[in-house]
mmCIF file of C-alpha atoms in Angstrom:
data_model
loop_
_atom_site.group_PDB
_atom_site.id
_atom_site.type_symbol
_atom_site.label_atom_id
_atom_site.label_comp_id
_atom_site.label_asym_id
_atom_site.label_seq_id
_atom_site.Cartn_x
_atom_site.Cartn_y
_atom_site.Cartn_z
ATOM 1 C CA MET X 182 76.169 296.175 14.143
ATOM 2 C CA VAL X 183 75.112 297.969 17.505
ATOM 3 C CA ILE X 184 71.642 297.634 19.227
ATOM 4 C CA VAL X 185 70.490 299.536 21.531
ATOM 5 C CA LEU X 186 68.756 297.900 24.767
ATOM 6 C CA ALA X 187 67.305 299.331 27.917
ATOM 7 C CA GLY X 188 67.111 296.987 30.854
ATOM 8 C CA THR X 189 63.691 295.604 31.650
ATOM 9 C CA VAL X 190 63.056 295.334 35.511
ATOM 10 C CA VAL X 191 61.159 292.251 36.402
ATOM 11 C CA ALA X 192 59.940 292.956 39.829
ATOM 12 C CA GLY X 193 59.014 296.522 39.500
ATOM 13 C CA ALA X 194 61.544 298.690 40.997
ATOM 14 C CA ALA X 195 62.025 302.580 41.430
ATOM 15 C CA GLU X 196 65.625 302.789 40.651
ATOM 16 C CA PRO X 197 66.215 304.552 36.902
ATOM 17 C CA ARG X 198 66.915 301.831 34.207
ATOM 18 C CA LEU X 199 70.008 301.850 32.695
ATOM 19 C CA ARG X 200 70.431 302.057 28.929
ATOM 20 C CA PHE X 201 72.840 299.637 27.053
ATOM 21 C CA GLU X 202 74.210 299.579 23.418
ATOM 22 C CA ARG X 203 75.029 295.576 22.662
ATOM 23 C CA GLN X 204 77.692 294.882 20.035
ATOM 24 C CA ARG X 205 78.632 291.464 18.803
ATOM 25 C CA ILE X 206 82.361 290.876 18.621
ATOM 26 C CA GLY X 207 83.509 289.183 15.437
ATOM 27 C CA ASP X 208 82.087 285.786 14.641
ATOM 28 C CA VAL X 209 83.924 283.749 17.609
ATOM 29 C CA ILE X 210 82.248 281.579 19.998
ATOM 30 C CA TYR X 211 84.843 281.321 22.665
ATOM 31 C CA GLU X 212 83.457 281.258 26.363
ATOM 32 C CA THR X 213 85.973 283.449 27.879
ATOM 33 C CA ALA X 214 86.640 287.375 27.466
ATOM 34 C CA CYS X 215 88.620 290.252 29.154
ATOM 35 C CA ALA X 216 89.422 293.760 28.456
ATOM 36 C CA PHE X 217 92.886 295.493 28.736
ATOM 37 C CA ASP X 218 95.260 297.754 26.769
ATOM 38 C CA VAL X 219 97.294 295.060 25.077
ATOM 39 C CA ASP X 220 99.466 297.277 22.888
ATOM 40 C CA LYS X 221 99.528 300.322 25.098
ATOM 41 C CA ASP X 222 98.106 302.741 22.566
ATOM 42 C CA GLY X 223 95.594 304.272 25.239
ATOM 43 C CA ALA X 224 92.598 302.199 24.026
ATOM 44 C CA ILE X 225 91.250 299.372 25.764
ATOM 45 C CA ASP X 226 91.172 295.912 23.480
ATOM 46 C CA ILE X 227 89.065 292.920 23.852
ATOM 47 C CA VAL X 228 90.674 289.549 24.509
ATOM 48 C CA SER X 229 88.616 286.361 23.788
ATOM 49 C CA GLY X 230 90.029 282.951 22.979
ATOM 50 C CA GLU X 231 92.449 282.790 20.033
ATOM 51 C CA PHE X 232 92.183 286.654 19.336
ATOM 52 C CA TRP X 233 92.527 290.310 20.545
ATOM 53 C CA PHE X 234 90.230 292.865 19.158
ATOM 54 C CA ARG X 235 91.754 296.110 18.732
ATOM 55 C CA GLY X 236 89.878 298.947 20.479
ATOM 56 C CA PRO X 237 88.065 300.963 20.164
ATOM 57 C CA THR X 238 86.011 299.713 17.580
ATOM 58 C CA PHE X 239 87.042 295.994 17.919
ATOM 59 C CA GLU X 240 86.470 295.463 14.280
ATOM 60 C CA GLN X 241 90.367 294.571 13.702
ATOM 61 C CA ARG X 242 91.585 291.248 15.334
ATOM 62 C CA HIS X 243 94.891 289.649 16.010
ATOM 63 C CA ARG X 244 95.584 285.905 16.449
ATOM 64 C CA ILE X 245 97.187 285.133 19.657
ATOM 65 C CA CYS X 246 97.370 281.346 19.550
ATOM 66 C CA GLU X 247 95.849 278.189 18.218
ATOM 67 C CA LEU X 248 93.480 276.395 20.394
ATOM 68 C CA LYS X 249 92.305 272.977 20.735
ATOM 69 C CA ARG X 250 88.637 272.483 20.007
ATOM 70 C CA VAL X 251 86.699 269.617 21.182
ATOM 71 C CA ASP X 252 83.170 269.407 19.683
ATOM 72 C CA ASP X 253 82.023 273.163 20.296
ATOM 73 C CA TYR X 254 84.112 273.764 23.228
ATOM 74 C CA TYR X 255 87.606 275.337 22.969
ATOM 75 C CA ASP X 256 90.379 274.420 25.655
ATOM 76 C CA ASN X 257 90.323 277.998 27.119
ATOM 77 C CA PHE X 258 88.244 278.164 30.248
ATOM 78 C CA SER X 259 89.484 281.568 31.542
ATOM 79 C CA ASP X 260 91.879 284.572 30.811
ATOM 80 C CA TYR X 261 93.287 287.005 33.170
ATOM 81 C CA PRO X 262 95.714 289.984 32.257
ATOM 82 C CA LEU X 263 98.631 290.156 34.701
ATOM 83 C CA ASP X 264 102.388 291.436 33.737
ATOM 84 C CA VAL X 265 103.894 288.046 34.397
ATOM 85 C CA ASN X 266 107.514 288.714 33.274
ATOM 86 C CA GLY X 267 107.613 292.418 34.642
ATOM 87 C CA ASP X 268 108.136 293.875 31.098
ATOM 88 C CA GLY X 269 105.317 296.368 31.427
ATOM 89 C CA TYR X 270 103.073 294.754 29.271
ATOM 90 C CA LEU X 271 100.162 292.550 30.555
ATOM 91 C CA ASP X 272 100.067 289.052 29.601
ATOM 92 C CA LEU X 273 97.470 286.480 30.043
ATOM 93 C CA ILE X 274 96.877 283.753 32.664
ATOM 94 C CA THR X 275 94.629 280.959 31.027
ATOM 95 C CA GLY X 276 93.912 277.093 31.355
ATOM 96 C CA GLY X 277 91.563 274.708 29.824
ATOM 97 C CA TRP X 278 89.841 271.266 30.353
ATOM 98 C CA TRP X 279 91.541 269.057 28.032
ATOM 99 C CA GLY X 280 94.895 270.438 28.374
ATOM 100 C CA LYS X 281 94.814 270.213 32.138
ATOM 101 C CA THR X 282 97.419 272.837 32.599
ATOM 102 C CA LEU X 283 97.375 276.538 33.907
ATOM 103 C CA GLN X 284 99.517 278.581 31.636
ATOM 104 C CA TRP X 285 100.231 281.926 30.786
ATOM 105 C CA ARG X 286 100.596 283.642 27.417
ATOM 106 C CA GLU X 287 103.440 286.301 26.716
ATOM 107 C CA ASN X 288 102.487 289.547 25.100
ATOM 108 C CA PRO X 289 104.950 290.128 22.338
ATOM 109 C CA LYS X 290 104.694 293.884 23.418
ATOM 110 C CA GLY X 291 101.486 294.588 21.539
ATOM 111 C CA GLU X 292 102.948 293.345 18.195
ATOM 112 C CA PRO X 293 100.311 291.694 16.078
ATOM 113 C CA ILE X 294 101.786 288.294 16.129
ATOM 114 C CA PRO X 295 101.392 285.008 18.056
ATOM 115 C CA TRP X 296 101.955 284.841 21.624
ATOM 116 C CA LYS X 297 104.341 282.446 23.402
ATOM 117 C CA THR X 298 102.733 279.822 25.929
ATOM 118 C CA HIS X 299 104.258 279.008 29.145
ATOM 119 C CA ALA X 300 103.061 276.129 31.606
ATOM 120 C CA ILE X 301 102.647 277.137 35.391
ATOM 121 C CA ASP X 302 101.593 273.694 36.536
ATOM 122 C CA GLU X 303 100.188 270.558 35.421
ATOM 123 C CA CYS X 304 97.072 270.992 38.030
ATOM 124 C CA GLY X 305 94.278 268.922 36.454
ATOM 125 C CA SER X 306 91.272 269.652 34.024
ATOM 126 C CA VAL X 307 90.619 273.143 34.743
ATOM 127 C CA GLU X 308 87.024 274.047 34.783
ATOM 128 C CA THR X 309 87.785 277.681 34.864
ATOM 129 C CA THR X 310 90.379 280.123 37.066
ATOM 130 C CA ARG X 311 89.556 282.733 39.573
ATOM 131 C CA PHE X 312 92.021 285.389 40.610
ATOM 132 C CA TRP X 313 92.125 286.622 44.300
ATOM 133 C CA ASP X 314 94.443 288.046 46.832
ATOM 134 C CA VAL X 315 94.481 285.138 48.848
ATOM 135 C CA ASP X 316 97.547 286.338 51.299
ATOM 136 C CA GLY X 317 96.384 290.011 51.591
ATOM 137 C CA ASP X 318 99.568 291.186 50.112
ATOM 138 C CA GLY X 319 97.928 293.271 47.710
ATOM 139 C CA HIS X 320 98.331 291.244 44.528
ATOM 140 C CA VAL X 321 96.028 288.293 43.370
ATOM 141 C CA GLU X 322 96.819 284.819 43.167
ATOM 142 C CA ALA X 323 95.497 282.299 40.295
ATOM 143 C CA VAL X 324 93.114 279.854 41.896
ATOM 144 C CA PRO X 325 92.113 277.329 39.141
ATOM 145 C CA ASN X 326 89.095 275.162 40.005
ATOM 146 C CA ALA X 327 90.775 271.681 38.911
ATOM 147 C CA GLY X 328 91.782 268.364 39.819
ATOM 148 C CA GLY X 329 89.278 268.235 42.918
ATOM 149 C CA ASN X 330 91.840 270.299 44.829
ATOM 150 C CA VAL X 331 92.101 273.862 46.182
ATOM 151 C CA VAL X 332 95.606 275.130 45.328
ATOM 152 C CA PHE X 333 96.767 278.716 44.428
ATOM 153 C CA TYR X 334 99.694 280.011 42.536
ATOM 154 C CA LYS X 335 101.568 283.076 43.739
ATOM 155 C CA LEU X 336 103.589 285.027 40.852
ATOM 156 C CA ILE X 337 107.063 285.560 42.525
ATOM 157 C CA ARG X 338 108.184 289.073 42.394
ATOM 158 C CA ASP X 339 111.727 290.853 42.376
ATOM 159 C CA ALA X 340 112.699 293.449 44.808
ATOM 160 C CA GLN X 341 110.888 296.129 42.661
ATOM 161 C CA GLY X 342 107.705 294.399 42.492
ATOM 162 C CA LYS X 343 107.800 293.253 38.862
ATOM 163 C CA GLY X 344 106.758 289.660 37.954
ATOM 164 C CA THR X 345 109.730 287.315 37.231
ATOM 165 C CA GLY X 346 107.792 284.931 34.906
ATOM 166 C CA ARG X 347 107.681 282.404 37.710
ATOM 167 C CA PHE X 348 104.900 281.055 40.322
ATOM 168 C CA SER X 349 104.793 279.307 43.770
ATOM 169 C CA ARG X 350 102.443 276.701 44.115
ATOM 170 C CA HIS X 351 100.492 276.517 47.671
ATOM 171 C CA GLU X 352 98.232 273.868 48.720
ATOM 172 C CA VAL X 353 95.029 274.628 50.642
ATOM 173 C CA LYS X 354 92.910 271.344 50.465
ATOM 174 C CA MET X 355 93.898 268.294 48.273
ATOM 175 C CA GLY X 356 90.974 265.967 47.312
ATOM 176 C CA ASP X 357 87.277 266.205 47.713
ATOM 177 C CA CYS X 358 86.866 269.474 46.262
ATOM 178 C CA GLY X 359 84.158 269.260 43.343
ATOM 179 C CA HIS X 360 82.501 271.649 40.819
ATOM 180 C CA GLY X 361 82.419 275.009 42.663
ATOM 181 C CA LEU X 362 84.670 277.475 44.140
ATOM 182 C CA GLY X 363 84.744 280.781 46.256
ATOM 183 C CA PHE X 364 86.555 282.969 48.168
ATOM 184 C CA GLY X 365 86.070 285.619 50.996
ATOM 185 C CA ASP X 366 85.881 286.223 54.585
ATOM 186 C CA VAL X 367 83.207 283.874 56.271
ATOM 187 C CA ASN X 368 84.100 284.481 59.658
ATOM 188 C CA GLY X 369 85.031 287.962 60.182
ATOM 189 C CA ASP X 370 88.357 287.610 60.870
ATOM 190 C CA GLY X 371 89.557 289.698 58.141
ATOM 191 C CA ARG X 372 91.042 286.807 56.107
ATOM 192 C CA GLY X 373 89.832 285.463 53.032
ATOM 193 C CA ASP X 374 88.455 281.888 53.130
ATOM 194 C CA PHE X 375 87.809 279.303 50.350
ATOM 195 C CA ILE X 376 84.547 278.222 49.650
ATOM 196 C CA VAL X 377 84.052 274.581 48.056
ATOM 197 C CA PRO X 378 80.778 272.978 47.411
ATOM 198 C CA GLU X 379 80.866 270.705 50.408
ATOM 199 C CA GLY X 380 82.038 273.596 53.078
ATOM 200 C CA TRP X 381 84.421 276.305 53.572
ATOM 201 C CA ILE X 382 87.822 276.350 54.197
ATOM 202 C CA GLU X 383 89.190 278.695 56.939
ATOM 203 C CA ALA X 384 92.454 280.627 56.449
ATOM 204 C CA PRO X 385 95.145 280.384 58.879
ATOM 205 C CA GLU X 386 96.948 283.630 60.013
ATOM 206 C CA ASP X 387 99.918 282.630 57.951
ATOM 207 C CA ARG X 388 97.966 281.827 54.506
ATOM 208 C CA ILE X 389 101.452 280.896 53.152
ATOM 209 C CA ASN X 390 102.611 278.248 55.345
ATOM 210 C CA GLY X 391 100.035 277.743 58.002
ATOM 211 C CA LYS X 392 97.251 275.024 57.824
ATOM 212 C CA TRP X 393 94.047 275.598 56.498
ATOM 213 C CA THR X 394 90.877 274.260 58.305
ATOM 214 C CA PHE X 395 87.945 272.426 56.493
ATOM 215 C CA HIS X 396 84.325 273.052 57.905
ATOM 216 C CA PRO X 397 82.032 270.592 56.217
ATOM 217 C CA ASP X 398 78.952 272.958 56.710
ATOM 218 C CA PHE X 399 76.753 272.528 53.530
ATOM 219 C CA HIS X 400 76.105 270.798 50.345
ATOM 220 C CA LEU X 401 75.999 273.429 47.236
ATOM 221 C CA GLY X 402 75.809 270.676 44.708
ATOM 222 C CA SER X 403 77.241 271.621 41.264
ATOM 223 C CA ALA X 404 77.907 275.237 42.069
ATOM 224 C CA SER X 405 79.086 278.157 40.189
ATOM 225 C CA ILE X 406 82.539 279.446 39.854
ATOM 226 C CA PRO X 407 82.649 281.577 41.617
ATOM 227 C CA ILE X 408 80.646 281.366 44.477
ATOM 228 C CA PRO X 409 80.442 285.083 45.803
ATOM 229 C CA VAL X 410 80.885 285.922 49.357
ATOM 230 C CA HIS X 411 78.768 288.922 50.533
ATOM 231 C CA ASP X 412 76.672 290.247 53.319
ATOM 232 C CA VAL X 413 73.455 289.802 51.447
ATOM 233 C CA ASN X 414 70.894 290.903 54.242
ATOM 234 C CA ALA X 415 73.240 293.467 55.882
ATOM 235 C CA ASP X 416 73.202 291.776 59.108
ATOM 236 C CA GLY X 417 76.928 291.649 59.571
ATOM 237 C CA LEU X 418 77.499 288.131 58.479
ATOM 238 C CA ALA X 419 78.754 286.780 55.272
ATOM 239 C CA ASP X 420 76.328 284.929 52.825
ATOM 240 C CA LEU X 421 77.059 283.020 50.049
ATOM 241 C CA ILE X 422 75.357 283.371 46.422
ATOM 242 C CA VAL X 423 75.428 280.442 44.499
ATOM 243 C CA GLY X 424 74.372 279.218 40.770
ATOM 244 C CA MET X 425 73.556 275.759 39.405
ATOM 245 C CA GLY X 426 76.421 275.681 36.800
ATOM 246 C CA HIS X 427 74.673 272.470 35.259
ATOM 247 C CA ASP X 428 71.083 272.576 36.490
ATOM 248 C CA TYR X 429 68.360 275.006 37.088
ATOM 249 C CA GLY X 430 68.415 277.751 40.043
ATOM 250 C CA LEU X 431 70.090 280.331 41.610
ATOM 251 C CA PHE X 432 70.339 280.806 45.505
ATOM 252 C CA TRP X 433 71.838 282.608 48.390
ATOM 253 C CA TYR X 434 72.901 280.674 51.579
ATOM 254 C CA GLU X 435 72.179 282.879 54.686
ATOM 255 C CA GLN X 436 74.719 282.530 57.387
ATOM 256 C CA ARG X 437 73.049 282.561 60.716
ATOM 257 C CA ARG X 438 74.727 282.489 64.356
ATOM 258 C CA ASP X 439 73.044 281.160 67.629
ATOM 259 C CA ASN X 440 73.842 282.234 70.973
ATOM 260 C CA ALA X 441 76.529 279.802 71.332
ATOM 261 C CA GLY X 442 78.212 280.953 68.112
ATOM 262 C CA GLU X 443 77.468 277.938 66.327
ATOM 263 C CA ARG X 444 77.248 278.441 62.582
ATOM 264 C CA SER X 445 74.179 277.479 60.283
ATOM 265 C CA TRP X 446 73.011 278.303 56.922
ATOM 266 C CA VAL X 447 69.673 278.876 55.263
ATOM 267 C CA LYS X 448 69.049 278.363 51.518
ATOM 268 C CA HIS X 449 66.855 281.097 49.759
ATOM 269 C CA VAL X 450 65.907 280.968 46.229
ATOM 270 C CA ILE X 451 66.846 283.743 43.779
ATOM 271 C CA ASP X 452 65.663 282.262 40.675
ATOM 272 C CA ALA X 453 64.297 278.887 40.409
ATOM 273 C CA ASP X 454 63.276 279.017 36.538
ATOM 274 C CA ARG X 455 66.843 279.247 34.817
ATOM 275 C CA SER X 456 69.474 277.088 34.252
ATOM 276 C CA GLN X 457 73.206 277.009 34.098
ATOM 277 C CA TYR X 458 74.271 280.081 36.117
ATOM 278 C CA HIS X 459 77.825 279.505 35.890
ATOM 279 C CA ASP X 460 79.635 282.816 36.198
ATOM 280 C CA LEU X 461 78.652 285.458 38.978
ATOM 281 C CA VAL X 462 80.207 288.679 39.212
ATOM 282 C CA LEU X 463 79.453 291.217 41.896
ATOM 283 C CA ASP X 464 80.008 294.914 40.992
ATOM 284 C CA ASP X 465 78.361 298.271 41.141
ATOM 285 C CA ILE X 466 76.980 298.624 37.601
ATOM 286 C CA ASP X 467 74.748 301.467 38.111
ATOM 287 C CA LYS X 468 76.723 303.591 40.373
ATOM 288 C CA ASP X 469 74.562 303.481 43.439
ATOM 289 C CA GLY X 470 77.383 302.674 45.953
ATOM 290 C CA GLN X 471 76.025 298.709 46.108
ATOM 291 C CA VAL X 472 77.081 295.985 44.044
ATOM 292 C CA GLU X 473 74.761 294.418 41.819
ATOM 293 C CA LEU X 474 74.871 290.499 40.973
ATOM 294 C CA ILE X 475 75.980 290.342 36.997
ATOM 295 C CA THR X 476 75.090 287.043 35.650
ATOM 296 C CA GLY X 477 73.371 285.212 32.943
ATOM 297 C CA LYS X 478 72.597 281.593 31.467
ATOM 298 C CA ARG X 479 75.596 279.788 29.954
ATOM 299 C CA TYR X 480 74.393 278.183 26.452
ATOM 300 C CA ARG X 481 75.085 274.471 26.059
ATOM 301 C CA ALA X 482 77.470 273.933 28.936
ATOM 302 C CA HIS X 483 77.606 270.229 28.659
ATOM 303 C CA ALA X 484 76.147 270.271 24.973
ATOM 304 C CA PHE X 485 72.518 268.764 25.320
ATOM 305 C CA SER X 486 72.875 266.923 28.521
ATOM 306 C CA ASP X 487 72.130 269.666 31.131
ATOM 307 C CA PRO X 488 68.726 270.573 32.370
ATOM 308 C CA GLY X 489 67.667 273.381 30.196
ATOM 309 C CA SER X 490 70.307 273.651 28.081
ATOM 310 C CA LEU X 491 68.812 274.604 24.731
ATOM 311 C CA ASP X 492 66.175 277.305 26.774
ATOM 312 C CA PRO X 493 66.512 280.609 25.732
ATOM 313 C CA VAL X 494 69.829 282.515 26.844
ATOM 314 C CA GLY X 495 69.830 285.630 28.788
ATOM 315 C CA LEU X 496 71.901 288.352 30.425
ATOM 316 C CA TYR X 497 70.905 290.066 33.769
ATOM 317 C CA TYR X 498 71.821 291.970 36.912
ATOM 318 C CA PHE X 499 70.347 291.810 39.973
ATOM 319 C CA LYS X 500 69.801 294.513 42.583
ATOM 320 C CA ILE X 501 70.353 293.325 45.890
ATOM 321 C CA ASP X 502 68.177 294.887 48.892
ATOM 322 C CA GLY X 503 68.152 293.328 52.372
ATOM 323 C CA GLY X 504 67.933 289.826 51.109
ATOM 324 C CA LYS X 505 65.402 290.510 48.273
ATOM 325 C CA PHE X 506 66.892 290.400 44.663
ATOM 326 C CA ARG X 507 65.361 291.943 41.799
ATOM 327 C CA ARG X 508 66.254 290.917 38.243
ATOM 328 C CA ILE X 509 67.073 293.464 35.278
ATOM 329 C CA THR X 510 66.966 291.713 32.018
ATOM 330 C CA LEU X 511 69.548 293.164 29.363
ATOM 331 C CA ASP X 512 69.246 290.410 26.719
ATOM 332 C CA TYR X 513 67.016 287.424 26.476
ATOM 333 C CA GLY X 514 66.081 285.207 23.553
ATOM 334 C CA PRO X 515 67.343 282.291 21.261
ATOM 335 C CA ALA X 516 71.041 281.680 21.149
ATOM 336 C CA ALA X 517 71.087 282.600 17.628
ATOM 337 C CA THR X 518 70.154 286.218 18.102
ATOM 338 C CA SER X 519 70.827 286.936 21.977
ATOM 339 C CA SER X 520 73.579 286.600 24.608
ATOM 340 C CA GLY X 521 74.153 284.761 27.510
ATOM 341 C CA ALA X 522 77.055 284.701 30.220
ATOM 342 C CA GLY X 523 79.500 281.823 29.342
ATOM 343 C CA ILE X 524 81.922 280.682 31.784
ATOM 344 C CA TYR X 525 84.132 283.993 32.230
ATOM 345 C CA LEU X 526 82.637 287.320 31.772
ATOM 346 C CA TRP X 527 84.236 290.696 32.418
ATOM 347 C CA VAL X 528 82.843 293.909 33.645
ATOM 348 C CA ALA X 529 84.719 297.036 33.328
ATOM 349 C CA ASP X 530 84.401 300.527 31.799
ATOM 350 C CA ILE X 531 85.527 300.095 28.173
ATOM 351 C CA ASP X 532 84.787 303.069 26.608
ATOM 352 C CA GLY X 533 85.750 305.493 29.425
ATOM 353 C CA ASN X 534 82.246 307.215 29.867
ATOM 354 C CA GLY X 535 82.664 306.317 33.530
ATOM 355 C CA TRP X 536 79.890 303.533 33.618
ATOM 356 C CA LYS X 537 80.978 299.660 33.819
ATOM 357 C CA ASP X 538 80.205 297.885 30.603
ATOM 358 C CA ILE X 539 79.877 294.097 30.471
ATOM 359 C CA ILE X 540 81.688 291.682 27.845
ATOM 360 C CA ALA X 541 79.664 288.561 27.779
ATOM 361 C CA PRO X 542 80.968 285.686 25.914
ATOM 362 C CA GLY X 543 79.643 282.072 25.113
ATOM 363 C CA LYS X 544 79.084 279.618 22.630
ATOM 364 C CA GLU X 545 76.445 281.887 21.089
ATOM 365 C CA GLY X 546 79.222 284.417 20.550
ATOM 366 C CA VAL X 547 81.056 287.307 22.648
ATOM 367 C CA TYR X 548 78.784 290.372 22.984
ATOM 368 C CA LEU X 549 79.664 293.860 24.550
ATOM 369 C CA PHE X 550 77.213 295.587 26.484
ATOM 370 C CA ARG X 551 78.064 299.277 26.523
ATOM 371 C CA ASN X 552 76.598 300.780 29.658
ATOM 372 C CA MET X 553 75.384 304.492 28.491
ATOM 373 C CA GLY X 554 74.076 305.302 32.094
ATOM 374 C CA PRO X 555 70.380 306.016 32.979
ATOM 375 C CA ILE X 556 67.680 306.166 30.521
ATOM 376 C CA GLU X 557 66.676 309.423 32.333
ATOM 377 C CA ALA X 558 69.790 311.156 31.885
ATOM 378 C CA ASP X 559 69.210 311.329 28.046
ATOM 379 C CA GLN X 560 65.513 312.946 28.433
#
């Protein structure tokens, strides 16, 4: 069933509202999702948990694997498409909390059969994994928030640049890295730095063999994964956007420098009234040339124990204007009928209409929000 939604602007803004069509994908309740052309038939498919759903209708599904289930969790805390073995088909990089292992699943060249799972490393319980170009070579590395460490895994490629199915392991900081992980250029030297709840880790010139430097500049708490690095107020300094993955609150931390070059951070409230902002994505959802913050409430992140666990769920994007955030609500209500954001959402143009869509997974279900462009364009 497809439901047409119009984004509701909370803090009255002049920009045109976008129209979205909401579609629930099957009856699955995994907290991760991504989209790519699994079988190379020209249509984008949706992958979530144990299944891939054949595009463009997503009505037909094929099983990828069997996942361990613990209570209402599935041991699948991220999915990312990457041609790991160089055969021309996109595989999946994934990992889970209970399995404690970063893995990749081998695409059987689009055939509707189970995928073989390969271990990359036993890195500890994987809260989720992010994918950033750590060393600046144009290819992403896998960075799990796992084991209290910051470690990244680089796909080893052959002379033609194709994946070999093997990864090299690179340690950034071992120990004392908690719930929360980000990546971006904090100090403006052109190299991406890592963010953890207790500070930022400065990248050396040689990011593979050099020594990373830890700066204990702040205390973010049980932070979101990721922690986006973005110049929120356009002052030329990179700021941090931080959700509380297991509590109330969404904030941004303003970076300031004094005349001596000393760095400090000032905390600002974006939204104090909603809980479990676990996954945050920056992307240009309305094609105005500026990124928006796309996020929402994760439903029952720690079952019933987190503050606000059973509050209504919601999916939002925030306009960012010189340090001011304006919330546009795409969905809001009880988990039985509405969508939150889960632990690993996906933003991409799924249907090829030129507007980026949102795949929002969670324990309440996996939903596709098709972006149909501005409402005014239809009038």
